[in-house]
Tab-separated table of N, CA, C and O in Angstrom:
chain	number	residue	atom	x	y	z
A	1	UNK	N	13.391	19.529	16.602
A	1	UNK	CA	12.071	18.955	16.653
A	1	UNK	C	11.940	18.191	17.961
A	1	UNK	O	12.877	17.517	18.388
A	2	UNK	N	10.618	18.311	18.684
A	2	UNK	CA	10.841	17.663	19.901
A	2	UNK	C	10.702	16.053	19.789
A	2	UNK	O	10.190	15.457	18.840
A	3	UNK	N	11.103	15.636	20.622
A	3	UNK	CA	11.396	13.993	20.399
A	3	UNK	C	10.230	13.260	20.295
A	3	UNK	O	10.135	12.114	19.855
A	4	UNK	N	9.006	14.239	20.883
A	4	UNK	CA	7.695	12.962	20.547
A	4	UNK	C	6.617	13.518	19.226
A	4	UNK	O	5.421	13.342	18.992
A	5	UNK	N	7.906	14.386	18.422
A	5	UNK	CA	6.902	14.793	17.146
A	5	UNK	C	8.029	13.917	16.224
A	5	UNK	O	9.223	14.010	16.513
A	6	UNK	N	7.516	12.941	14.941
A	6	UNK	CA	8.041	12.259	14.844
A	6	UNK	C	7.914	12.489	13.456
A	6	UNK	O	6.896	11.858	13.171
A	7	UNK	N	8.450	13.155	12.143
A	7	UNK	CA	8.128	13.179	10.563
A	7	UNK	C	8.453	12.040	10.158
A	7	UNK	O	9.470	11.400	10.427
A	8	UNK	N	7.331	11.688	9.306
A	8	UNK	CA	6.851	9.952	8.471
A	8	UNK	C	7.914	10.135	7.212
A	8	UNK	O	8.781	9.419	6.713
A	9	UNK	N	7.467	11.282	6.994
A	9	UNK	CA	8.281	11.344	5.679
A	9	UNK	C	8.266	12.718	5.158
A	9	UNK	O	7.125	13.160	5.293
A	10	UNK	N	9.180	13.717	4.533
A	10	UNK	CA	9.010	14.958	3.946
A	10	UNK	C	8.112	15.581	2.838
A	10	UNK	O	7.406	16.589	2.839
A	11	UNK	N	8.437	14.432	1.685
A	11	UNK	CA	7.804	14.175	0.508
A	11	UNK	C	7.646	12.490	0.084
A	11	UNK	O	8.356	11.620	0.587
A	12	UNK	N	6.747	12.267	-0.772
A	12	UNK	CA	6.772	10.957	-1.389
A	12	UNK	C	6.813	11.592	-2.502
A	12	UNK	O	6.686	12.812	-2.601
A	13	UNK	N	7.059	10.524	-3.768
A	13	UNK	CA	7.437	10.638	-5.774
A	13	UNK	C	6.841	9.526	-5.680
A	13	UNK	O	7.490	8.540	-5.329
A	14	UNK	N	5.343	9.415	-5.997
A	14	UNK	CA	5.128	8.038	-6.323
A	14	UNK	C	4.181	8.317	-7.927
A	14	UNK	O	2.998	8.028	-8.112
A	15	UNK	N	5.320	9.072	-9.109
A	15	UNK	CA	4.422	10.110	-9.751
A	15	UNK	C	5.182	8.792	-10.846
A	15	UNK	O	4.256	8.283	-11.476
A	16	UNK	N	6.141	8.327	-11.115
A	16	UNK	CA	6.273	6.892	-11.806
A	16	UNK	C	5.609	5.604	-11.596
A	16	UNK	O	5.684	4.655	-12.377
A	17	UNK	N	4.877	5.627	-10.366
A	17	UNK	CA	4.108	4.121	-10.202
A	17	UNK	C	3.169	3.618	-10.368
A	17	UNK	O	2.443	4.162	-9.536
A	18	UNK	N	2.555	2.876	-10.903
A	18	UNK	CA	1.263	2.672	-11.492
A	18	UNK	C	0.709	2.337	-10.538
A	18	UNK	O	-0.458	2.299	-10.928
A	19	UNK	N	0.708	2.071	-9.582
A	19	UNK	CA	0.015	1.772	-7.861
A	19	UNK	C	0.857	1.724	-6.739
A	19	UNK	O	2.049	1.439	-6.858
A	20	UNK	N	0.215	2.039	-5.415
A	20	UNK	CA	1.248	1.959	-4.627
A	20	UNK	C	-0.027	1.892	-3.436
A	20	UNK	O	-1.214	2.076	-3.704
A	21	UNK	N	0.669	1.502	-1.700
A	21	UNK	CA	-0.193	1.240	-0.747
A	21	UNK	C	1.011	1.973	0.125
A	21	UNK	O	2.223	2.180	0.188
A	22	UNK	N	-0.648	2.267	0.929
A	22	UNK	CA	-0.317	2.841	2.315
A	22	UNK	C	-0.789	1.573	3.362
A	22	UNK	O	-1.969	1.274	3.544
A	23	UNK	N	0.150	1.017	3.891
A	23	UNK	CA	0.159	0.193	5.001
A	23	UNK	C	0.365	0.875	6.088
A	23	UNK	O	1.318	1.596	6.384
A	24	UNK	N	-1.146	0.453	7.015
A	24	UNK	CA	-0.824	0.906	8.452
A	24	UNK	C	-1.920	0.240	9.614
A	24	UNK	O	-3.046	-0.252	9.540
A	25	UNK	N	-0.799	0.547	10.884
A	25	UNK	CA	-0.667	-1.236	11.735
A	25	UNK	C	-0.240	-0.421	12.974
A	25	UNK	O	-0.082	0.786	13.159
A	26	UNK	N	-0.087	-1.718	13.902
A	26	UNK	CA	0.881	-1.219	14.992
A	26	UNK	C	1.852	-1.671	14.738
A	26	UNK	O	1.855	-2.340	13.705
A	27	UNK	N	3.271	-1.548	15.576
A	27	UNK	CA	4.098	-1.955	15.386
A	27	UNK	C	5.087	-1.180	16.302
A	27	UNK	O	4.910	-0.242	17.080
A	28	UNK	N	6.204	-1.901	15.937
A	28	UNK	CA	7.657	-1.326	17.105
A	28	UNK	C	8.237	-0.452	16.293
A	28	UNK	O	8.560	-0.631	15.119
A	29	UNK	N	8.417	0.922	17.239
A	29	UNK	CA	8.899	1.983	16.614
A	29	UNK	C	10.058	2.311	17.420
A	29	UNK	O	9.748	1.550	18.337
A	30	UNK	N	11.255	2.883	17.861
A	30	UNK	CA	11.707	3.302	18.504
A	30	UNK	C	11.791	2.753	19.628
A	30	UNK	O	12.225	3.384	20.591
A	31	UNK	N	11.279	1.117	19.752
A	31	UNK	CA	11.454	0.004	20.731
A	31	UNK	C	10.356	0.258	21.570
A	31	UNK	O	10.803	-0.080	22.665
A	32	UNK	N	8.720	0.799	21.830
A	32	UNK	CA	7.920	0.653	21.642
A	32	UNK	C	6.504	0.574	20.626
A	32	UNK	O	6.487	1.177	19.553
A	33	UNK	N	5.701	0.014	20.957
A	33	UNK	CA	4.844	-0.025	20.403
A	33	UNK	C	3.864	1.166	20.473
A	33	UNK	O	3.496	1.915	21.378
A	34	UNK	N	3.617	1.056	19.297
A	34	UNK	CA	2.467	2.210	18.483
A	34	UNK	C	1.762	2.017	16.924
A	34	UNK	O	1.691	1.040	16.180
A	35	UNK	N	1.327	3.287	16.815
A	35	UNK	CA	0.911	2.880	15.178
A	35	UNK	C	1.854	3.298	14.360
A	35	UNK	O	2.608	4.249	14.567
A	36	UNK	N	1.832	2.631	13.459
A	36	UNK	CA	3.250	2.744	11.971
A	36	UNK	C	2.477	2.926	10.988
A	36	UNK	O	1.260	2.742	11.028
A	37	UNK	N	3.155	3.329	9.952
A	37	UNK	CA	2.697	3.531	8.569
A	37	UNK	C	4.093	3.233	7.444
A	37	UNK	O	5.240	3.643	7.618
A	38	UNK	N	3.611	2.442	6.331
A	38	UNK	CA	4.493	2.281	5.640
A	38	UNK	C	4.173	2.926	4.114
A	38	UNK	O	2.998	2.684	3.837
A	39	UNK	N	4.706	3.513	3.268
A	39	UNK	CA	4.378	3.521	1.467
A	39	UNK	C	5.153	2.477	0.966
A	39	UNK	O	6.348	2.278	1.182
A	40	UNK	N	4.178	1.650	0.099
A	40	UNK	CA	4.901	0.819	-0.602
A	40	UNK	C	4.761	0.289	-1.868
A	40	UNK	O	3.659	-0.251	-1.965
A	41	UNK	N	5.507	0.205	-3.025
A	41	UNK	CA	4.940	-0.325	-4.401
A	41	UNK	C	5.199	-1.549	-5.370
A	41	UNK	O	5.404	-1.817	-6.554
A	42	UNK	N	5.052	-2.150	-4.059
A	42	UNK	CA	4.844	-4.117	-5.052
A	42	UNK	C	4.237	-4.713	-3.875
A	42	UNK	O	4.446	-4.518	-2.678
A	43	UNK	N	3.571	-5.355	-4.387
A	43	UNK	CA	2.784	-6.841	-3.982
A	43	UNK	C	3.491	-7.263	-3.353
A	43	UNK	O	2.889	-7.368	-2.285
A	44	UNK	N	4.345	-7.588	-3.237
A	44	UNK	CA	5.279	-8.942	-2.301
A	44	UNK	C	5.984	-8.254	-1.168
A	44	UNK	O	6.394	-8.913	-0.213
A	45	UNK	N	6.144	-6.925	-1.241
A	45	UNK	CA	6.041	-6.001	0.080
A	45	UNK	C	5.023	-6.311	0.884
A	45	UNK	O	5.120	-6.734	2.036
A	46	UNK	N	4.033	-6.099	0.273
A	46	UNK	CA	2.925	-5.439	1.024
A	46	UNK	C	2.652	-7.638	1.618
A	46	UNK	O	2.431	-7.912	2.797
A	47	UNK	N	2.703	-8.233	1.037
A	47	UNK	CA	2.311	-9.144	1.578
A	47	UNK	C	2.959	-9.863	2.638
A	47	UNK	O	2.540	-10.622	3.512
A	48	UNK	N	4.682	-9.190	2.168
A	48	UNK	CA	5.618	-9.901	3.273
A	48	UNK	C	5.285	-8.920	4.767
A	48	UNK	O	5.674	-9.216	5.897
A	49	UNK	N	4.482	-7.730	4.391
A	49	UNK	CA	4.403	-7.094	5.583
A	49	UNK	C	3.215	-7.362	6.719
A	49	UNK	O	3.125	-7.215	7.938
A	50	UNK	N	2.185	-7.931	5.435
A	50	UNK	CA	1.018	-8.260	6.341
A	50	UNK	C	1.435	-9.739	7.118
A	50	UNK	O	0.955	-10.033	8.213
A	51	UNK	N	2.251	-10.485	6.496
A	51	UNK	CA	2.623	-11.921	7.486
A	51	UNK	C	3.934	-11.584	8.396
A	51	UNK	O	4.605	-12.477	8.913
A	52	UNK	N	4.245	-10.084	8.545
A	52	UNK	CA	4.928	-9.582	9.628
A	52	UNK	C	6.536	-10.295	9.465
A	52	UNK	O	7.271	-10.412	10.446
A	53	UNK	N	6.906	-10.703	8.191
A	53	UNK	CA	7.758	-11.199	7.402
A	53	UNK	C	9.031	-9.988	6.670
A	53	UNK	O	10.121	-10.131	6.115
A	54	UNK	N	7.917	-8.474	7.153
A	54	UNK	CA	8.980	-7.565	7.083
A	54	UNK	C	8.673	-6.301	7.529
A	54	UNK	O	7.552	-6.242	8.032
A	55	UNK	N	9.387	-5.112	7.512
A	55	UNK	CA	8.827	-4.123	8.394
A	55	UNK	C	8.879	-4.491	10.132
A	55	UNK	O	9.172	-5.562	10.664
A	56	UNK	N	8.504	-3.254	10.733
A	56	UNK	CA	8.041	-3.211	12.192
A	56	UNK	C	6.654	-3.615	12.417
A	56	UNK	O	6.084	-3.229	13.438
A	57	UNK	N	6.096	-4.307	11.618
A	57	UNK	CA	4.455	-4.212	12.319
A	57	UNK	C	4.220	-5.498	12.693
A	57	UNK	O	4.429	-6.467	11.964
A	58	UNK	N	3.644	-5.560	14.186
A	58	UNK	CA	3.048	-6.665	14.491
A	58	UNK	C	1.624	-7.218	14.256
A	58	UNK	O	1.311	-8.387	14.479
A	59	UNK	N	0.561	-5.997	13.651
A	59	UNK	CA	-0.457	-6.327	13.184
A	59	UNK	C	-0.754	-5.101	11.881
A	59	UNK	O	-0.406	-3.921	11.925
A	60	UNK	N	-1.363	-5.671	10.956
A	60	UNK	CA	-2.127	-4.580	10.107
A	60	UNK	C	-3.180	-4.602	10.130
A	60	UNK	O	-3.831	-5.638	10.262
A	61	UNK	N	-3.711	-3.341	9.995
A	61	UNK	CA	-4.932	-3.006	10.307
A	61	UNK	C	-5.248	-2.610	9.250
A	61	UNK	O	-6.224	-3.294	8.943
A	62	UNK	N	-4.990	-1.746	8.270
A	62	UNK	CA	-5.379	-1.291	7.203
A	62	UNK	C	-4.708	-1.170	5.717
A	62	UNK	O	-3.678	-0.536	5.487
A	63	UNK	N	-5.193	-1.625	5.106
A	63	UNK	CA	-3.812	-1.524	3.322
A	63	UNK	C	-4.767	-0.387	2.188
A	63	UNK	O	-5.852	-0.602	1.647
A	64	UNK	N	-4.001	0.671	2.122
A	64	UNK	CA	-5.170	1.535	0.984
A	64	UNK	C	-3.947	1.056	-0.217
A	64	UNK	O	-2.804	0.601	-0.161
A	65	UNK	N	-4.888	1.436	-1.279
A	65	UNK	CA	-4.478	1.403	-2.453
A	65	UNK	C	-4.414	2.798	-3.101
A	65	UNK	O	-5.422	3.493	-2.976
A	66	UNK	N	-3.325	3.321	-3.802
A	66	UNK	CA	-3.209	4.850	-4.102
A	66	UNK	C	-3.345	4.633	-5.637
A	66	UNK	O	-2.590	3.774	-6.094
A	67	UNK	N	-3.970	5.105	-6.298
A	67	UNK	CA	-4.060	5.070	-8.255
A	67	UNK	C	-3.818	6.722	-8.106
A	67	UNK	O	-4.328	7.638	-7.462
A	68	UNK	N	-2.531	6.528	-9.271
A	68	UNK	CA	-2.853	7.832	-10.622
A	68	UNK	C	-4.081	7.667	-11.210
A	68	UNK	O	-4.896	6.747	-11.279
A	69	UNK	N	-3.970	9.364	-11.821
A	69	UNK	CA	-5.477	9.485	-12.598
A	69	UNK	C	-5.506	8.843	-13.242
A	69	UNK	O	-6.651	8.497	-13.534
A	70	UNK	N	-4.276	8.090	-14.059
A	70	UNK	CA	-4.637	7.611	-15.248
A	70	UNK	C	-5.443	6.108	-14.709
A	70	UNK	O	-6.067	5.488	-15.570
A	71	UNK	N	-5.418	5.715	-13.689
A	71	UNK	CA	-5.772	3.962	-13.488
A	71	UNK	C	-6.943	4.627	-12.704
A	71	UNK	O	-7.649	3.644	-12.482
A	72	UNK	N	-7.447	5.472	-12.264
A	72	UNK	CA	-8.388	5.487	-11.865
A	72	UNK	C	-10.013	6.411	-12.581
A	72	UNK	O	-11.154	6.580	-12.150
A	73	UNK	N	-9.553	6.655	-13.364
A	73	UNK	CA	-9.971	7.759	-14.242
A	73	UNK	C	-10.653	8.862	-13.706
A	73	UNK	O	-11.790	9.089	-14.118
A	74	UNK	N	-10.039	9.738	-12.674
A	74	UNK	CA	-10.478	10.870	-12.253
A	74	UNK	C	-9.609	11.608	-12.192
A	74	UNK	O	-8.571	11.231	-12.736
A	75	UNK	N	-9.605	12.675	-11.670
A	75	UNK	CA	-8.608	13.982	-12.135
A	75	UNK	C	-7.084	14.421	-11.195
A	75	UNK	O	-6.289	15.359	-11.133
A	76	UNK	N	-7.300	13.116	-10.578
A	76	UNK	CA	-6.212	13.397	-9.313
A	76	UNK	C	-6.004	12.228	-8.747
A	76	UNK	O	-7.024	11.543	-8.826
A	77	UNK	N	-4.957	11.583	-8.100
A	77	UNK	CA	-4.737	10.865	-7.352
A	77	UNK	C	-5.596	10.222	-6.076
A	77	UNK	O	-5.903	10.943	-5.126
A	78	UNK	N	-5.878	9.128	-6.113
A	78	UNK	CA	-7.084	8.251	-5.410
A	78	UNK	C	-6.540	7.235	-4.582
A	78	UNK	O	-5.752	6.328	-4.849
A	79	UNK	N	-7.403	7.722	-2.980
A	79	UNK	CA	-6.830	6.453	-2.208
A	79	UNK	C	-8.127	5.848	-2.053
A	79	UNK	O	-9.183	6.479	-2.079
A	80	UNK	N	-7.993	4.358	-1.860
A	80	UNK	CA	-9.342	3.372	-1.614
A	80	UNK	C	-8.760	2.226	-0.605
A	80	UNK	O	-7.611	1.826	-0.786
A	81	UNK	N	-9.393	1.806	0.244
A	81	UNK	CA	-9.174	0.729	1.170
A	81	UNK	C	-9.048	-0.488	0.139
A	81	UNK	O	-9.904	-0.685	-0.723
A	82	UNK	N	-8.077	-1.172	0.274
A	82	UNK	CA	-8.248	-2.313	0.019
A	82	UNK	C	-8.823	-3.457	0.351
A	82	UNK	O	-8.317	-3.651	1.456
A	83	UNK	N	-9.770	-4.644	0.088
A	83	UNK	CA	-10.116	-5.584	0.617
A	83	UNK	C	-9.568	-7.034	0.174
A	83	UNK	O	-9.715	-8.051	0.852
A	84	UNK	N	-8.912	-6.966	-1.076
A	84	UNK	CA	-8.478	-8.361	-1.652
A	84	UNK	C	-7.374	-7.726	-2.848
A	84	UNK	O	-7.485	-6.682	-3.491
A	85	UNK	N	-6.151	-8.883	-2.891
A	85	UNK	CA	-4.887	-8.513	-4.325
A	85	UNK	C	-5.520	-10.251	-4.365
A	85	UNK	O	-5.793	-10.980	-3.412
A	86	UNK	N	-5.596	-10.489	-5.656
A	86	UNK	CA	-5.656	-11.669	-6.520
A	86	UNK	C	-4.984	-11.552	-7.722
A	86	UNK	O	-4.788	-10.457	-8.248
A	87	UNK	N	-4.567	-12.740	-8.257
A	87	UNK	CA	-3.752	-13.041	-9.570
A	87	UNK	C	-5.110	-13.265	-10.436
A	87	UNK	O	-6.033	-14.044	-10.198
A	88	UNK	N	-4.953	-12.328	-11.539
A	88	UNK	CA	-5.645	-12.707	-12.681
A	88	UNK	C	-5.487	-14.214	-13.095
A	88	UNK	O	-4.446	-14.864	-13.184
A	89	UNK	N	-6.663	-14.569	-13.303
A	89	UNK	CA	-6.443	-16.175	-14.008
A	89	UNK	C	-5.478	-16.570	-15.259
A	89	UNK	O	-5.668	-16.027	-16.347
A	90	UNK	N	-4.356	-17.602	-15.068
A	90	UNK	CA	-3.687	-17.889	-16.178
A	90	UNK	C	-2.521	-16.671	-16.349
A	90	UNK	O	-2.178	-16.509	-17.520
A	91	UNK	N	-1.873	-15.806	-15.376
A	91	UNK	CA	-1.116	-15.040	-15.511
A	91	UNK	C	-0.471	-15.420	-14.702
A	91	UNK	O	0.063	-14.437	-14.189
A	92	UNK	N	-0.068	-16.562	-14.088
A	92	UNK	CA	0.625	-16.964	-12.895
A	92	UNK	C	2.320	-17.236	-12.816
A	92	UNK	O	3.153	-17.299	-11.912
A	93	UNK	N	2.321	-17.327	-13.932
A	93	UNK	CA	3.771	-17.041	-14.584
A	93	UNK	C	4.842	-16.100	-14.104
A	93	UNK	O	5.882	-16.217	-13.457
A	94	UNK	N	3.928	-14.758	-14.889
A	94	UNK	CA	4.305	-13.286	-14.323
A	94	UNK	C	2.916	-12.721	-14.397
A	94	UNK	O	2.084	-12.567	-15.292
A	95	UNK	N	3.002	-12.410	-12.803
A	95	UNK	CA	1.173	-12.038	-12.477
A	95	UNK	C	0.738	-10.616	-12.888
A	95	UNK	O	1.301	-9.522	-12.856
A	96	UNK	N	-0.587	-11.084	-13.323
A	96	UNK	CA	-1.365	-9.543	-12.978
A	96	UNK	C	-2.367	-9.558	-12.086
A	96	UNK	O	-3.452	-10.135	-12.020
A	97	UNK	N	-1.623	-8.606	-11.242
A	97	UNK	CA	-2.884	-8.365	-10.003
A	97	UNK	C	-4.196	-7.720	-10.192
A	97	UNK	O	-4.582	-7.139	-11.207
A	98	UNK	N	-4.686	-7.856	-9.338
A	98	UNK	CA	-6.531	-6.979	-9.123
A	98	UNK	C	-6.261	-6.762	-8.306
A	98	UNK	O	-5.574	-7.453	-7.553
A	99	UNK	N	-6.772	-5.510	-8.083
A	99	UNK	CA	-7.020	-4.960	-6.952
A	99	UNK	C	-8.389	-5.127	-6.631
A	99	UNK	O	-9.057	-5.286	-7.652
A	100	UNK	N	-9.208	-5.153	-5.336
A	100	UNK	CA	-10.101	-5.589	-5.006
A	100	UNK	C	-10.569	-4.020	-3.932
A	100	UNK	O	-9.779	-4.095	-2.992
A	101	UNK	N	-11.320	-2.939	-3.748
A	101	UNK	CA	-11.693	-2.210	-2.670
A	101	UNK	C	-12.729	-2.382	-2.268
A	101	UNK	O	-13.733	-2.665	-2.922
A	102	UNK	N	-12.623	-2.218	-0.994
A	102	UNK	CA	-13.922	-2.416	-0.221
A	102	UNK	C	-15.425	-1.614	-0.790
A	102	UNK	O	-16.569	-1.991	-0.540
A	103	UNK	N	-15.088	-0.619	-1.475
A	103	UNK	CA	-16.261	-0.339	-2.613
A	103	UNK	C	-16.706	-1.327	-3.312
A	103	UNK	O	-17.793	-1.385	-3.886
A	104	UNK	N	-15.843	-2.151	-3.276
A	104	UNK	CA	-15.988	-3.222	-4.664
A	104	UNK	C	-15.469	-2.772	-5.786
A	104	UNK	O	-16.089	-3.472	-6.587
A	105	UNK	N	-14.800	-2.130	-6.399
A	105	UNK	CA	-13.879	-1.930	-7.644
A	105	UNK	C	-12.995	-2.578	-8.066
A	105	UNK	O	-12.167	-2.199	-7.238
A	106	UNK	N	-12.542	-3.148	-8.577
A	106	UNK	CA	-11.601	-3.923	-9.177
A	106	UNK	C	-10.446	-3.250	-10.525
A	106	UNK	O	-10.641	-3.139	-11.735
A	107	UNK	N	-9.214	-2.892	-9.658
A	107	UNK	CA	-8.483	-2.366	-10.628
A	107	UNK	C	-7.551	-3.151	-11.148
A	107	UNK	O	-7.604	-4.291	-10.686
A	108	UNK	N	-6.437	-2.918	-12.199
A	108	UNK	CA	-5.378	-4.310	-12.663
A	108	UNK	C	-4.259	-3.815	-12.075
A	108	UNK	O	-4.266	-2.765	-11.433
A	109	UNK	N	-2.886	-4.781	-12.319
A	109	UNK	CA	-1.879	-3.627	-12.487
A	109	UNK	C	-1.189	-4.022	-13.933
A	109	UNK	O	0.042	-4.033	-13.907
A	110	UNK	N	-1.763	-4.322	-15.090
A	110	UNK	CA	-2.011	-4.361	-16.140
A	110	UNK	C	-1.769	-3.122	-16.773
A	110	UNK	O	-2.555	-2.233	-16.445
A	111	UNK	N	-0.602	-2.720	-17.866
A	111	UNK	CA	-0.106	-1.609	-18.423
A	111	UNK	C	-1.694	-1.220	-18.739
A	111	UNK	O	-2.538	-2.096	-18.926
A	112	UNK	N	-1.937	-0.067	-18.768
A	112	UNK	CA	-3.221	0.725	-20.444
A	112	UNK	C	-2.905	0.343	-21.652
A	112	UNK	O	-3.561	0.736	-22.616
């Protein structure tokens, strides 16, 4: 493969996760800078990545949110921009998130 074609990844299995994000930013790749992309499936990833607390990225630019059919109720797998993760009220214990998309939808990560 030539050195400036670069595979992200072969396959993803994100067919066990009840949500998962595509983070993507710039960041240091190969000891320059460019755009990165990360898959990831917890909250505290995705947040340690946006305060650049982990990963290569020096800025994010974008966080989608990926639902199975089952959390999204359509017939296939769904990506949506994210705009806000909040803790459900009084779950602060052990949280349940919302998801927030820039549609405005609001999903949980609350079993069915």
């Amino acid at each position: 493969m030539p050195e400036n074609v670069r595979m992200l990844w072969r396959s993803i299995d994100i067919s066990r996760c009840e949500y998962s994000f595509l983070i993507e930013g710039m960041g240091l790749e190969d000891g320059r800078i460019g755009p990165v992309a990360h898959l990831v499936t917890d909250v505290e990833t995705v947040q340690m990545m946006r305060s650049s607390e982990e990963g290569n990225f020096l800025i994010v630019n974008n966080i989608h949110l990926i639902l199975p059919s089952a959390k999204s109720n359509q017939g296939s797998y769904t990506m949506e921009l994210l705009s806000e993760i909040r803790i459900q009220a009084g779950t602060e214990g052990n949280p349940i998130y919302e998801f927030v998309t820039g549609e405005g939808y609001v999903y949980t990560s609350a079993s069915a």
